[in-house]
Amino acid sequence: MTILLASYPKSGSTWVRAFITNLILDRPAPATLDEITNTPFIIGPTTPSPPTTGVTFRKTHDDRDPSSERHLSPDAVIYIARPRDQIIPSYAAHLGWSITRTAQLVRSEHPVHLESWINHVDFLIQYDRLPDQFYALADWLKAYFYIEGDPARAIRHSSFRILQADERQNGFAEASTHTPFFRKGPPQ
């Protein structure tokens, strides 16, 4: 089975991956960023990593393209939506661009991206409702894909404080050269 995590860049897919990885591992210690990056997720078609749950997770920031190998026949699509006004400063910092330049890019791309996915979504995550919406995601994963784990512990292990500390200590392959990947996070 394949679950595709789709989102516009800097919309929270890595945070969702952290939660799902911690939910699957369901252990006393948090998953490391290396584990979150590599297991059970497949980032692209050339990086296979067999999942321990019988479910393969794929991540994409691309617009939906039914002819693409990456988007063919997933069993489910989770879409992570974040308001554009929140994406812009995060993406600008990540790219090392000005707010104005990034706003122009996001304002032109984001609606097209969202429109390409919106009618093909099985579970919608709203960034503004995280981490609380992780409980609903855990229920959905359990009901449809038999993925169990303690959602409260997975939420604690996926906190920005823990992710930031791991990035400071060990680095993070998905970070930009301009700023830490886990820069700010949601209001606490």
Tab-separated table of C-alpha atoms in Angstrom, residues 33-140:
chain	number	residue	atom	x	y	z
A	33	LEU	CA	15.835	13.215	11.933
A	34	ASP	CA	17.776	10.527	10.077
A	35	GLU	CA	15.052	7.994	10.885
A	36	ILE	CA	12.330	10.482	9.941
A	37	THR	CA	14.036	11.139	6.607
A	38	ASN	CA	14.738	7.501	5.728
A	39	THR	CA	12.156	5.266	7.342
A	40	PRO	CA	9.418	4.564	6.316
A	41	PHE	CA	9.392	7.326	3.717
A	42	ILE	CA	10.363	7.226	0.092
A	43	ILE	CA	11.150	10.737	-1.065
A	44	GLY	CA	11.483	9.907	-4.751
A	45	PRO	CA	11.249	6.934	-7.091
A	46	THR	CA	14.991	6.223	-6.822
A	47	THR	CA	15.206	5.968	-3.017
A	48	PRO	CA	13.413	2.750	-2.034
A	49	SER	CA	13.075	2.010	1.650
A	50	PRO	CA	10.803	-0.855	2.622
A	51	PRO	CA	8.446	0.141	5.412
A	52	THR	CA	8.002	-1.929	8.532
A	53	THR	CA	4.217	-1.555	8.390
A	54	GLY	CA	3.475	-2.826	4.893
A	55	VAL	CA	2.670	0.759	3.958
A	56	THR	CA	4.982	2.875	1.832
A	57	PHE	CA	4.841	6.620	2.327
A	58	ARG	CA	5.892	8.933	-0.468
A	59	LYS	CA	6.311	12.690	-0.255
A	60	THR	CA	5.878	15.183	-3.041
A	61	HIS	CA	5.838	18.944	-3.445
A	62	ASP	CA	5.028	18.619	-7.140
A	63	ASP	CA	1.700	19.555	-8.659
A	64	ARG	CA	-0.445	16.471	-9.219
A	65	ASP	CA	0.362	14.873	-12.545
A	66	PRO	CA	-1.438	11.582	-13.206
A	67	SER	CA	1.114	10.672	-15.877
A	68	SER	CA	4.017	10.933	-13.406
A	69	GLU	CA	5.507	7.733	-11.988
A	70	ARG	CA	5.525	9.394	-8.546
A	71	HIS	CA	1.763	9.979	-8.565
A	72	LEU	CA	0.440	6.755	-10.097
A	73	SER	CA	-2.228	4.988	-8.111
A	74	PRO	CA	-1.482	5.722	-4.466
A	75	ASP	CA	-3.891	3.959	-2.129
A	76	ALA	CA	-4.441	7.254	-0.336
A	77	VAL	CA	-3.380	10.887	-0.486
A	78	ILE	CA	-2.779	13.026	2.587
A	79	TYR	CA	-2.630	16.695	1.676
A	80	ILE	CA	-1.056	19.200	4.053
A	81	ALA	CA	-2.453	22.708	3.558
A	82	ARG	CA	-0.899	25.827	5.028
A	83	PRO	CA	-2.053	29.403	4.443
A	84	ARG	CA	0.078	31.299	1.925
A	85	ASP	CA	0.804	34.108	4.387
A	86	GLN	CA	2.508	31.538	6.636
A	87	ILE	CA	4.364	29.799	3.801
A	88	ILE	CA	5.934	32.974	2.422
A	89	PRO	CA	8.272	33.936	5.316
A	90	SER	CA	9.269	30.323	5.925
A	91	TYR	CA	9.970	29.649	2.252
A	92	ALA	CA	11.792	32.995	1.866
A	93	ALA	CA	14.133	32.079	4.722
A	94	HIS	CA	14.645	28.594	3.298
A	95	LEU	CA	15.458	29.915	-0.183
A	96	GLY	CA	17.424	32.930	1.044
A	97	TRP	CA	15.118	35.175	-0.984
A	98	SER	CA	13.319	38.402	-0.148
A	99	ILE	CA	9.741	38.256	1.091
A	100	THR	CA	8.631	40.133	-2.035
A	101	ARG	CA	10.292	37.711	-4.460
A	102	THR	CA	9.023	34.676	-2.544
A	103	ALA	CA	5.505	36.125	-2.301
A	104	GLN	CA	5.395	36.482	-6.085
A	105	LEU	CA	6.442	32.855	-6.517
A	106	VAL	CA	4.045	31.495	-3.897
A	107	ARG	CA	1.111	33.581	-5.113
A	108	SER	CA	1.546	32.197	-8.619
A	109	GLU	CA	2.328	28.544	-7.761
A	110	HIS	CA	0.352	27.797	-4.604
A	111	PRO	CA	-3.190	28.064	-6.064
A	112	VAL	CA	-2.206	25.851	-9.014
A	113	HIS	CA	-0.674	23.273	-6.664
A	114	LEU	CA	-3.692	23.207	-4.382
A	115	GLU	CA	-6.122	23.009	-7.308
A	116	SER	CA	-4.203	20.063	-8.792
A	117	TRP	CA	-4.648	18.012	-5.603
A	118	ILE	CA	-7.845	19.131	-3.900
A	119	ASN	CA	-10.199	16.651	-5.613
A	120	HIS	CA	-7.849	13.711	-4.990
A	121	VAL	CA	-7.354	13.952	-1.227
A	122	ASP	CA	-8.330	11.236	1.253
A	123	PHE	CA	-7.188	13.065	4.384
A	124	LEU	CA	-6.690	16.824	4.625
A	125	ILE	CA	-4.343	18.233	7.249
A	126	GLN	CA	-4.585	21.918	8.036
A	127	TYR	CA	-1.268	23.205	9.370
A	128	ASP	CA	-3.102	25.693	11.604
A	129	ARG	CA	-4.781	22.779	13.390
A	130	LEU	CA	-1.562	20.938	14.244
A	131	PRO	CA	-0.574	19.287	16.484
A	132	ASP	CA	-4.194	18.650	17.577
A	133	GLN	CA	-5.168	17.230	14.175
A	134	PHE	CA	-2.512	14.527	14.601
A	135	TYR	CA	-5.019	12.648	16.779
A	136	ALA	CA	-7.474	12.458	13.868
A	137	LEU	CA	-4.648	11.411	11.543
A	138	ALA	CA	-3.656	8.620	13.961
A	139	ASP	CA	-7.276	7.408	14.072
A	140	TRP	CA	-7.473	7.455	10.269
